PDB file of C-alpha atoms in Angstrom:
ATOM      1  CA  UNK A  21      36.648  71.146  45.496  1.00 24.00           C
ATOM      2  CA  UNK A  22      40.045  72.403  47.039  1.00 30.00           C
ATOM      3  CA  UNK A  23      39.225  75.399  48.540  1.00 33.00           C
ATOM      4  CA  UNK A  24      36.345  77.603  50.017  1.00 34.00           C
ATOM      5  CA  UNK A  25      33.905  79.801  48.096  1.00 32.00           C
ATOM      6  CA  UNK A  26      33.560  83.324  47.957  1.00 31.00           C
ATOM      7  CA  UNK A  27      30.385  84.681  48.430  1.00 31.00           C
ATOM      8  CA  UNK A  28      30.234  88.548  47.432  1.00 27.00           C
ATOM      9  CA  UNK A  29      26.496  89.942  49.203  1.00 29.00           C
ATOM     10  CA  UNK A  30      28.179  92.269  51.354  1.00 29.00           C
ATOM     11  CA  UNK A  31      29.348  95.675  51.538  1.00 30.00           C
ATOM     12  CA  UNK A  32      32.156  96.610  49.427  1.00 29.00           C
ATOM     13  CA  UNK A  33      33.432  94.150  46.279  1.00 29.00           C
ATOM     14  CA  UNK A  34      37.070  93.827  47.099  1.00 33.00           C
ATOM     15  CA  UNK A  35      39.971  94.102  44.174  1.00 32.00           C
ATOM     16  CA  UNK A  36      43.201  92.609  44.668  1.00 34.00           C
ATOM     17  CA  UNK A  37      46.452  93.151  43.541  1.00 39.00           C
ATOM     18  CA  UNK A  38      49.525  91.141  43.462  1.00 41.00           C
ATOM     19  CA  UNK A  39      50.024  89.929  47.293  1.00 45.00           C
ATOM     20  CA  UNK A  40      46.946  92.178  48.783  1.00 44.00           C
ATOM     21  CA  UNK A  41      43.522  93.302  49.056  1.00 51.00           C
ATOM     22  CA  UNK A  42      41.765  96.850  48.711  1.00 48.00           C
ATOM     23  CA  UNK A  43      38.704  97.805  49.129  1.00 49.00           C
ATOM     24  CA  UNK A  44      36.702  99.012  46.168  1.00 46.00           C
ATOM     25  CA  UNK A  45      34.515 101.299  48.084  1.00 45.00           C
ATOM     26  CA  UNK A  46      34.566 103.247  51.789  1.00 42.00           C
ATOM     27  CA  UNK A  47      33.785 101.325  54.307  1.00 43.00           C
ATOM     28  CA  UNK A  48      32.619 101.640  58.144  1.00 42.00           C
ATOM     29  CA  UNK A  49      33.192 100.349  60.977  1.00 39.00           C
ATOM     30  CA  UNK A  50      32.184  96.664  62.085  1.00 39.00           C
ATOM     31  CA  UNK A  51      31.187  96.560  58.047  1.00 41.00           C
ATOM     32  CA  UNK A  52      31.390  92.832  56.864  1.00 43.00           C
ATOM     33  CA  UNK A  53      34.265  92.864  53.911  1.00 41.00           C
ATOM     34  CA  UNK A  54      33.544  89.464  52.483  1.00 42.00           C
ATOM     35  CA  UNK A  55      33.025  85.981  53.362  1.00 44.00           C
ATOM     36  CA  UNK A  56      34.896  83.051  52.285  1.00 46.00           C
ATOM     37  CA  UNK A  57      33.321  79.561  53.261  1.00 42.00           C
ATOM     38  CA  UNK A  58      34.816  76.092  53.918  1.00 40.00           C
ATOM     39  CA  UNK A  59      32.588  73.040  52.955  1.00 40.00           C
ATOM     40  CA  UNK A  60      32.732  69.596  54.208  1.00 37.00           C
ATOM     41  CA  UNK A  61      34.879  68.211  51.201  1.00 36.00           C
ATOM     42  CA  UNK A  62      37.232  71.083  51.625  1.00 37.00           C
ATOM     43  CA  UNK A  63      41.150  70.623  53.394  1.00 36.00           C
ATOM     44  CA  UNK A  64      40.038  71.768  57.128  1.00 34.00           C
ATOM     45  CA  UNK A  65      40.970  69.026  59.619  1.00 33.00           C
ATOM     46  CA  UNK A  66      39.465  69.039  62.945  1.00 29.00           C
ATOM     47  CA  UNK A  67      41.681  68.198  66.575  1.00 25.00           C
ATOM     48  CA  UNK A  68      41.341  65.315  68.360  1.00 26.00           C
ATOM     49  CA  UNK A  69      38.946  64.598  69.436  1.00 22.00           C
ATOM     50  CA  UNK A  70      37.752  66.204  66.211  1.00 23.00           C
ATOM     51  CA  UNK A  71      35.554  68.945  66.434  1.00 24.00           C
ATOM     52  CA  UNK A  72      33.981  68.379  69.848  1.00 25.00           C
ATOM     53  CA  UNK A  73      35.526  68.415  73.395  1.00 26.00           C
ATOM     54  CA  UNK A  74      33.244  66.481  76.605  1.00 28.00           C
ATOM     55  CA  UNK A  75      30.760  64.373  75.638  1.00 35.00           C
ATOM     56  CA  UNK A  76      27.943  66.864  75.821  1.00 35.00           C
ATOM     57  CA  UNK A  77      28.922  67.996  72.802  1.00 51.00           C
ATOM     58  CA  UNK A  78      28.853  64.849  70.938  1.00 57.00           C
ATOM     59  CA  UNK A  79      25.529  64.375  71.373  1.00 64.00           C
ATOM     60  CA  UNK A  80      22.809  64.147  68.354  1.00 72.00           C
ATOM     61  CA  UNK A  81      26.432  64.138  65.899  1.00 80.00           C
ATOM     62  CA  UNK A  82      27.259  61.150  63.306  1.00 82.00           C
ATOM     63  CA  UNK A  83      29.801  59.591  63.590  1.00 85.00           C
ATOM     64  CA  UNK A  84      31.620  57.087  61.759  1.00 89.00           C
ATOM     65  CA  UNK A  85      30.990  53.416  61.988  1.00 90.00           C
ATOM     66  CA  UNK A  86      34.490  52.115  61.198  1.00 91.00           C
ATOM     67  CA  UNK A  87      37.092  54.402  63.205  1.00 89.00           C
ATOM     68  CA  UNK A  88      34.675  55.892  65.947  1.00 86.00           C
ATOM     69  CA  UNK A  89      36.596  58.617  66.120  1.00 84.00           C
ATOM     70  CA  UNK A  90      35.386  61.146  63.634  1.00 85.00           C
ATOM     71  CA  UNK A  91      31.972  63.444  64.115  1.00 83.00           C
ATOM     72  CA  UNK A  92      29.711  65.631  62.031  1.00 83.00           C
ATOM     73  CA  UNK A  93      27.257  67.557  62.016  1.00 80.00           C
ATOM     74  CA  UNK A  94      25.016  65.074  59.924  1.00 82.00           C
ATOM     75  CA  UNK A  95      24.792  62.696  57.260  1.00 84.00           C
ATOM     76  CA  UNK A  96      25.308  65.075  54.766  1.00 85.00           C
ATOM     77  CA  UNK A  97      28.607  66.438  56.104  1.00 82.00           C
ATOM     78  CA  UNK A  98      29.959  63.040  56.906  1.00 86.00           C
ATOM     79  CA  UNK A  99      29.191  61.781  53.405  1.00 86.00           C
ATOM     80  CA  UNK A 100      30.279  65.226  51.765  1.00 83.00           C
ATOM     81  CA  UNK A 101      33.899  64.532  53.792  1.00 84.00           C
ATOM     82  CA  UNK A 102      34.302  60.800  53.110  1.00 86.00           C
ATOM     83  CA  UNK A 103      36.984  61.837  50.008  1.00 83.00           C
ATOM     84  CA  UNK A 104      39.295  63.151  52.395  1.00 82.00           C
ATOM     85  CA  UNK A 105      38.309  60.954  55.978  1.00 87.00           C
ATOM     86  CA  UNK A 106      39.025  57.772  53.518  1.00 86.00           C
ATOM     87  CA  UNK A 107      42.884  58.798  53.531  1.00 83.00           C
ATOM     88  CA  UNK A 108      42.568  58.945  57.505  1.00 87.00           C
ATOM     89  CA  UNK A 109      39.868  56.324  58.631  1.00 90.00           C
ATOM     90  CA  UNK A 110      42.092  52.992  57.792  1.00 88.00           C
ATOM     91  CA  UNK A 111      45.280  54.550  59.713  1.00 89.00           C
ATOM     92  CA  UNK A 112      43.062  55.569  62.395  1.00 90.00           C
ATOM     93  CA  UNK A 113      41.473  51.976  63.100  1.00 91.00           C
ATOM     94  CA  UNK A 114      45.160  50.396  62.757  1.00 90.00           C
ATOM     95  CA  UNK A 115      47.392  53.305  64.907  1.00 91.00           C
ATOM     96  CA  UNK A 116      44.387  53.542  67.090  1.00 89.00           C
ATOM     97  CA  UNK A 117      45.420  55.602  70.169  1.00 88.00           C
ATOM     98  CA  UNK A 118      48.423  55.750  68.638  1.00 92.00           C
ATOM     99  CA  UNK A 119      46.700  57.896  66.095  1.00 89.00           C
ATOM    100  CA  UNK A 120      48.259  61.447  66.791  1.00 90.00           C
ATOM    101  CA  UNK A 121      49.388  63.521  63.603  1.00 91.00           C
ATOM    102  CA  UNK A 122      49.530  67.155  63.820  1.00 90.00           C
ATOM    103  CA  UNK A 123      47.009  69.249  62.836  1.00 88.00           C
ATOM    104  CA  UNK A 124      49.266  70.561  60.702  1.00 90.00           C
ATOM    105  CA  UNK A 125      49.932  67.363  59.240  1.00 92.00           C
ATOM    106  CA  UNK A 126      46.734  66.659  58.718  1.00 90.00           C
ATOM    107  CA  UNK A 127      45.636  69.440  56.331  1.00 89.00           C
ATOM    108  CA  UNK A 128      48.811  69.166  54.539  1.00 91.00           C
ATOM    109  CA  UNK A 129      47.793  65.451  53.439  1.00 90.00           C
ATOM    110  CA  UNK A 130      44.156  66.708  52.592  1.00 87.00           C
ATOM    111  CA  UNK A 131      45.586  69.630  50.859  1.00 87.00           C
ATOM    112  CA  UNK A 132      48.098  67.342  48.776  1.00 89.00           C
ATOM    113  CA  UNK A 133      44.803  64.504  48.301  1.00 85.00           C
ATOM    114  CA  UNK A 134      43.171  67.426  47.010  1.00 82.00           C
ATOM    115  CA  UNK A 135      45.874  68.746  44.555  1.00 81.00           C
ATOM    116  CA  UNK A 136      45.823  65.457  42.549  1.00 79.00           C
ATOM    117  CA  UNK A 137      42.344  64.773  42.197  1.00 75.00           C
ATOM    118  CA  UNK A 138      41.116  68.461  41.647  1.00 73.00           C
ATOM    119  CA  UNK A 139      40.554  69.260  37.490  1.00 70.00           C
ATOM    120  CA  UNK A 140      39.368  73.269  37.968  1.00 74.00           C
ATOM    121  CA  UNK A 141      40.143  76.166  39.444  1.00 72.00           C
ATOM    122  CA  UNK A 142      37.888  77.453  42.647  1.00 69.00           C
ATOM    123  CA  UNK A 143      36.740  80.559  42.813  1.00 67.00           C
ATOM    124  CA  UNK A 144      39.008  81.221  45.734  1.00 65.00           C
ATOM    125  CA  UNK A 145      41.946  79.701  43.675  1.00 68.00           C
ATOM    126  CA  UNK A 146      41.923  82.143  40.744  1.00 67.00           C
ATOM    127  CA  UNK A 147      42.324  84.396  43.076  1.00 70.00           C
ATOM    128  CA  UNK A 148      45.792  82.310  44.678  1.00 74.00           C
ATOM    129  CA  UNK A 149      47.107  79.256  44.776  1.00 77.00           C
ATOM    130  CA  UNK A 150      48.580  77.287  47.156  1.00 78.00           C
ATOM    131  CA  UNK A 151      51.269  77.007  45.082  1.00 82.00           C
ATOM    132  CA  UNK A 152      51.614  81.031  45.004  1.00 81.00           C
ATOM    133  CA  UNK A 153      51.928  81.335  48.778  1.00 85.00           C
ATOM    134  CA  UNK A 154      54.279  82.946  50.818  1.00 83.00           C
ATOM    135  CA  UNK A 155      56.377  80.438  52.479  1.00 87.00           C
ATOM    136  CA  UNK A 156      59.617  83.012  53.810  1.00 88.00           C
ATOM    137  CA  UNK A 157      61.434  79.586  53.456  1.00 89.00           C
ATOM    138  CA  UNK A 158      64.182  81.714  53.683  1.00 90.00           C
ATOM    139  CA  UNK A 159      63.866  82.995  57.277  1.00 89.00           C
ATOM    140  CA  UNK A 160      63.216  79.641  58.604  1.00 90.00           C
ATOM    141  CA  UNK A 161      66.319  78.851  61.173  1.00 91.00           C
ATOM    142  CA  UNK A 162      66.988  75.262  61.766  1.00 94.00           C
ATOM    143  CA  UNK A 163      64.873  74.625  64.360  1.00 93.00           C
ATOM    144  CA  UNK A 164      61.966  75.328  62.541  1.00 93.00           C
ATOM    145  CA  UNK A 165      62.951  73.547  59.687  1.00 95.00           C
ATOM    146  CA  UNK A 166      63.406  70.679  62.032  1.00 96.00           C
ATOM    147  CA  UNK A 167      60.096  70.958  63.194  1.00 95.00           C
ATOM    148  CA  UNK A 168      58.676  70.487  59.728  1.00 96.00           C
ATOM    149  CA  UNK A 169      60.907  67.760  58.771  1.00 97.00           C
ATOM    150  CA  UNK A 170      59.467  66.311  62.133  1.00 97.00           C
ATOM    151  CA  UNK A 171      55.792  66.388  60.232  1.00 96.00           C
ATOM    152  CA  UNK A 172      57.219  65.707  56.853  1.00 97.00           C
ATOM    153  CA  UNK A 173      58.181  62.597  59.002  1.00 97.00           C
ATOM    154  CA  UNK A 174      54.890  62.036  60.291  1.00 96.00           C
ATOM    155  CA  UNK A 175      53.304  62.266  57.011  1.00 95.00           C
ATOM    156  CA  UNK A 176      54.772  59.665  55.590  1.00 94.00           C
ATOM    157  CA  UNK A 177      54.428  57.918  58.752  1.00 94.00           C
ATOM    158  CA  UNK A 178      50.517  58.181  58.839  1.00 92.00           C
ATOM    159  CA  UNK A 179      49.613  58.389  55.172  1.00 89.00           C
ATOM    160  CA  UNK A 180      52.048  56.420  53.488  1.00 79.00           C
ATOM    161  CA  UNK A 181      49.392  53.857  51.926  1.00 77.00           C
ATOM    162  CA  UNK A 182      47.125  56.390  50.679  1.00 74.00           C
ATOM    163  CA  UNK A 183      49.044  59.428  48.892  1.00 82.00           C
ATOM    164  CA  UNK A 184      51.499  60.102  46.674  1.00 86.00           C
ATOM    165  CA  UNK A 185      53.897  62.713  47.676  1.00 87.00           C
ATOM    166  CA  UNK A 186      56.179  65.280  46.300  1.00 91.00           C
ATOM    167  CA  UNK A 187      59.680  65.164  46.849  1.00 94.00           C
ATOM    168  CA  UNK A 188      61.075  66.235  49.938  1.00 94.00           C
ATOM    169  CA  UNK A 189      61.982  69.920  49.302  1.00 95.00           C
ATOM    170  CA  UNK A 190      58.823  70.547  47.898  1.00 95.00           C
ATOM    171  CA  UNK A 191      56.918  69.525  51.123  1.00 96.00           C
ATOM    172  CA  UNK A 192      59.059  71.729  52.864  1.00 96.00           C
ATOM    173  CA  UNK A 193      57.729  74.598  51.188  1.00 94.00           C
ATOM    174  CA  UNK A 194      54.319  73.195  51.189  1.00 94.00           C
ATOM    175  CA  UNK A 195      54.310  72.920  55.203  1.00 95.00           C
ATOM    176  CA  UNK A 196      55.794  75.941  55.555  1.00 94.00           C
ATOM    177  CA  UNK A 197      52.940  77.602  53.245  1.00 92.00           C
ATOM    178  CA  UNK A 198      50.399  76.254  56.059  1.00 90.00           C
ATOM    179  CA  UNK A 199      52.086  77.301  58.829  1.00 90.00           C
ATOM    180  CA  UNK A 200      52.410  81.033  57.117  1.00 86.00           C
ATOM    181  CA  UNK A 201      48.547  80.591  55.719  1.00 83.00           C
ATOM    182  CA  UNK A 202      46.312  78.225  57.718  1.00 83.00           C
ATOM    183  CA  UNK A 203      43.809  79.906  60.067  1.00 80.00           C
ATOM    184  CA  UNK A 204      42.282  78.692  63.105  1.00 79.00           C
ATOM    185  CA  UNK A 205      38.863  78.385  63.056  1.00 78.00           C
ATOM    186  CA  UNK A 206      36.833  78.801  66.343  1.00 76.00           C
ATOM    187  CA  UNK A 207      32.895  79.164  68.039  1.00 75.00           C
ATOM    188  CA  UNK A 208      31.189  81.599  69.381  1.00 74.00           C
ATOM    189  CA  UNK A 209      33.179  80.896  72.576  1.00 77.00           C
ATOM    190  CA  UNK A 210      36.448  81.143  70.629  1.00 75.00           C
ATOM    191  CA  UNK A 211      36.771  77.412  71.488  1.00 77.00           C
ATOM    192  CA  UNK A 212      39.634  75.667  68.786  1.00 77.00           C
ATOM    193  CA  UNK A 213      37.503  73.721  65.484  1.00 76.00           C
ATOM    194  CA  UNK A 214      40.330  73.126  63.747  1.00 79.00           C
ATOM    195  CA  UNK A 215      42.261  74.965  60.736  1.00 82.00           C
ATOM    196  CA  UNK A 216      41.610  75.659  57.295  1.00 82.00           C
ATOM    197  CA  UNK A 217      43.368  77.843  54.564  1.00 82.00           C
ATOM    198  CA  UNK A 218      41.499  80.335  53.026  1.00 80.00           C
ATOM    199  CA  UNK A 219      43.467  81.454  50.017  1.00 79.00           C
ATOM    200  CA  UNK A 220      41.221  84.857  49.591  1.00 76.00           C
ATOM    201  CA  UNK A 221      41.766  85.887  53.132  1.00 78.00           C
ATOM    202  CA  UNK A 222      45.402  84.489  52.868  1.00 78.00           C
ATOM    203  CA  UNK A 223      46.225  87.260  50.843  1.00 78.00           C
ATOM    204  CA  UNK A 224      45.421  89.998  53.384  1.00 78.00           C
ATOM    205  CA  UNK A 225      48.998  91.382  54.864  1.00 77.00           C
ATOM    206  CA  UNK A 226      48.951  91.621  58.372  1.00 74.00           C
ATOM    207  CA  UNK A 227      49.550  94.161  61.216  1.00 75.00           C
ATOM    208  CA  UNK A 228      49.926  94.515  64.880  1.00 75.00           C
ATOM    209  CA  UNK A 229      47.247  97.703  64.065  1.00 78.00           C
ATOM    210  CA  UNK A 230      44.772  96.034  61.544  1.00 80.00           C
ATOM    211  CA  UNK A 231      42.133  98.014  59.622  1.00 78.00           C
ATOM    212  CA  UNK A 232      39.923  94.342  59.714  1.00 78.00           C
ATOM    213  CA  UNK A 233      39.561  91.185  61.611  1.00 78.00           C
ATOM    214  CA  UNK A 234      38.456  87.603  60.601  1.00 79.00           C
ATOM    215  CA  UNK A 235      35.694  86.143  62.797  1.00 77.00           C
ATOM    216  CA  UNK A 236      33.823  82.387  61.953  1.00 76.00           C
ATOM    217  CA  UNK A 237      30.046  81.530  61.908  1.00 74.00           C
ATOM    218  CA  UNK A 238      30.951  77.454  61.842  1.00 70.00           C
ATOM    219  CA  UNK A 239      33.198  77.412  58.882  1.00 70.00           C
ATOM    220  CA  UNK A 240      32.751  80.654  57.818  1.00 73.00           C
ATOM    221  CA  UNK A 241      35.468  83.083  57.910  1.00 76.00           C
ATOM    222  CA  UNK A 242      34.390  86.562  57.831  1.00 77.00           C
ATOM    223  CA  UNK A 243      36.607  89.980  57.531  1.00 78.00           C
ATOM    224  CA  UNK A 244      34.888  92.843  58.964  1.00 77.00           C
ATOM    225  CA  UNK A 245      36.399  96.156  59.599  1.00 76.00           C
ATOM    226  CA  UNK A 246      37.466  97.255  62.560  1.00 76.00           C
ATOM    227  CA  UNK A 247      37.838 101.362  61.612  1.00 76.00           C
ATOM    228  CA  UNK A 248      36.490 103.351  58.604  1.00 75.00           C
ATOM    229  CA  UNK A 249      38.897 102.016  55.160  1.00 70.00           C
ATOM    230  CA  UNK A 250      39.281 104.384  52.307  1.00 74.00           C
ATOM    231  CA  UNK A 251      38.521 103.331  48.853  1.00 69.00           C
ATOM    232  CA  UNK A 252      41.821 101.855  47.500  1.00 69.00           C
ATOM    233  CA  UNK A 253      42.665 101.438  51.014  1.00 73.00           C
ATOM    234  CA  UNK A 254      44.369  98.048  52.018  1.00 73.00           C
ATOM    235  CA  UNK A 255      42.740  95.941  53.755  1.00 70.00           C
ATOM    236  CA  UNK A 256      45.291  94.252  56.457  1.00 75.00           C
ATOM    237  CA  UNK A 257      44.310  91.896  59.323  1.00 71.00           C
ATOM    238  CA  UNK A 258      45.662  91.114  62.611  1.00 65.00           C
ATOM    239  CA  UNK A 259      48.656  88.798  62.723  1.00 54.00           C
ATOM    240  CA  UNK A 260      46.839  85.530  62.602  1.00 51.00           C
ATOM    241  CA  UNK A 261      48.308  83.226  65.637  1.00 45.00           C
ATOM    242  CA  UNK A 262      47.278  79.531  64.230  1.00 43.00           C
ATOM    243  CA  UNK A 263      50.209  78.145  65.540  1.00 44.00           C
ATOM    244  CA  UNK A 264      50.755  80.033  68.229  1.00 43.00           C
ATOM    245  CA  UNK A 265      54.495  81.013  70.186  1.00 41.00           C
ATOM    246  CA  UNK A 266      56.070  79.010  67.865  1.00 43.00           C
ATOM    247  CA  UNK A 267      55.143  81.101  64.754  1.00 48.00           C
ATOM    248  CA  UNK A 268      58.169  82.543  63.025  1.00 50.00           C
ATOM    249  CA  UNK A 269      56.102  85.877  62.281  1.00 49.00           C
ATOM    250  CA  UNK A 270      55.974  86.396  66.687  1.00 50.00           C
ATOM    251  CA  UNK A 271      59.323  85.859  67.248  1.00 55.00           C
ATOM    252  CA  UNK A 272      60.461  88.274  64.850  1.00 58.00           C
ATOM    253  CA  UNK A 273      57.801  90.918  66.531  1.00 50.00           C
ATOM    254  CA  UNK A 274      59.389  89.546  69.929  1.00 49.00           C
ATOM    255  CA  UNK A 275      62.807  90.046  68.409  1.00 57.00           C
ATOM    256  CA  UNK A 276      61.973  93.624  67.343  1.00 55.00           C
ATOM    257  CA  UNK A 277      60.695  94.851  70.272  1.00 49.00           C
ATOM    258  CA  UNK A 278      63.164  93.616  72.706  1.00 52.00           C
ATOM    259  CA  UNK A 279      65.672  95.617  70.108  1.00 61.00           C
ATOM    260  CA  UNK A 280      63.334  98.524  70.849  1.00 51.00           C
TER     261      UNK A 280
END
């Protein structure tokens, strides 16, 4: 399964159109939009030291017996991730400490496993494809396209024994898909998990003034609203800072309002 699944209990039943979402009905304040859900076979890849930082937090997690560097919740998870660890776990016990893709890079590769094994369309994925992303390729200077031939690099580096890859100017649109539409996923205590994409929450436009916000439970992303939305109003988040200063979407708010 590629990517998460939506679960529609709440609130208003969201339409979409081409590129965003409305609401289907009014909606108040702190009202939960939707939910869209990552699993434990699904492309989210956790920082190292995966998803747990001081060793308090490792306790009563599995982890596994080959690389000793990957953690779960329990045996369900770990077995539930194995498709996607196996492309990692033999590069991590040969690398080592010398183990250190990207984040980035590593949900590319999961995303790309996923896209040759996968035989149906997700829930999520009828809604859009990776594929059908926005990548604004075109507004990409050279430095950042630098930086992603830097993880194209690395991708090839770390995974060449285990995927099959597209051609080189199709992973430059791929990575710059993620860096436009991966999300960071955080705790309670807005501590870093990892990333994820979430193709039905990817298709919310985004704002410095946002009408809704995405918040996790785990690996749940949830939009609630942060102000009372209209029926057939759309429903736009706050720019989403995954990848922080170095996102092309700040500097061009940086650009504007120095101009201002």
């Amino acid at each position: 399964m590629l990517f998460p699944t939506l679960l529609y209990e709440h609130a208003s039943i969201y339409s979409t159109e081409p590129r965003f979402i409305q609401t289907s009905t009014d909606t108040q304040y702190c009202t939960l939009e939707f939910e869209s859900s990552v699993k434990p076979s699904d492309p989210v890849t956790r920082s190292q030291p995966t998803t747990v930082q001081g060793d308090s937090r490792k306790e009563g997690l599995s982890k596994c017996g080959k690389c000793k560097q990957a953690f779960y919740c329990n045996v369900d998870c770990q077995r539930g991730d194995w498709p996607m660890h196996k492309l990692e776990c033999s590069s991590m016990c040969i690398f080592k400490e010398n183990w250190d893709p990207s984040e980035t890079v590593r949900l590319t590769a999961r995303i790309i496993a996923k896209q040759k094994t996968q035989t149906e369309k997700t829930a999520a994925e009828k809604l859009l494809t990776v594929s059908e992303f926005e990548s604004h390729l075109e507004k990409l200077d050279n430095e950042k396209r630098e930086l992603i031939q830097s993880d194209i690099d690395a991708l090839h580096h770390f995974y060449s024994k285990h995927l099959e890859y597209p051609d080189n100017a199709a992973l430059l649109v791929l990575f710059a898909q993620v860096n436009c539409n991966g999300f960071t996923i955080e705790d309670e205590e807005l501590s870093h998990l990892g990333s994820a994409v979430f193709p039905d929450v990817a298709l919310m436009n985004h704002s410095c003034c946002p009408n809704v916000i995405v918040t996790y439970k785990g690996t749940l992303a949830e939009v609630r609203a942060v102000q009372e939305i209209n029926a057939g109003d759309e429903a736009i988040a706050i720019m989403e800072v995954a990848h922080g200063k170095d996102h092309h979407y700040i500097a061009e708010i940086k650009k504007e309002l120095e101009e201002k």
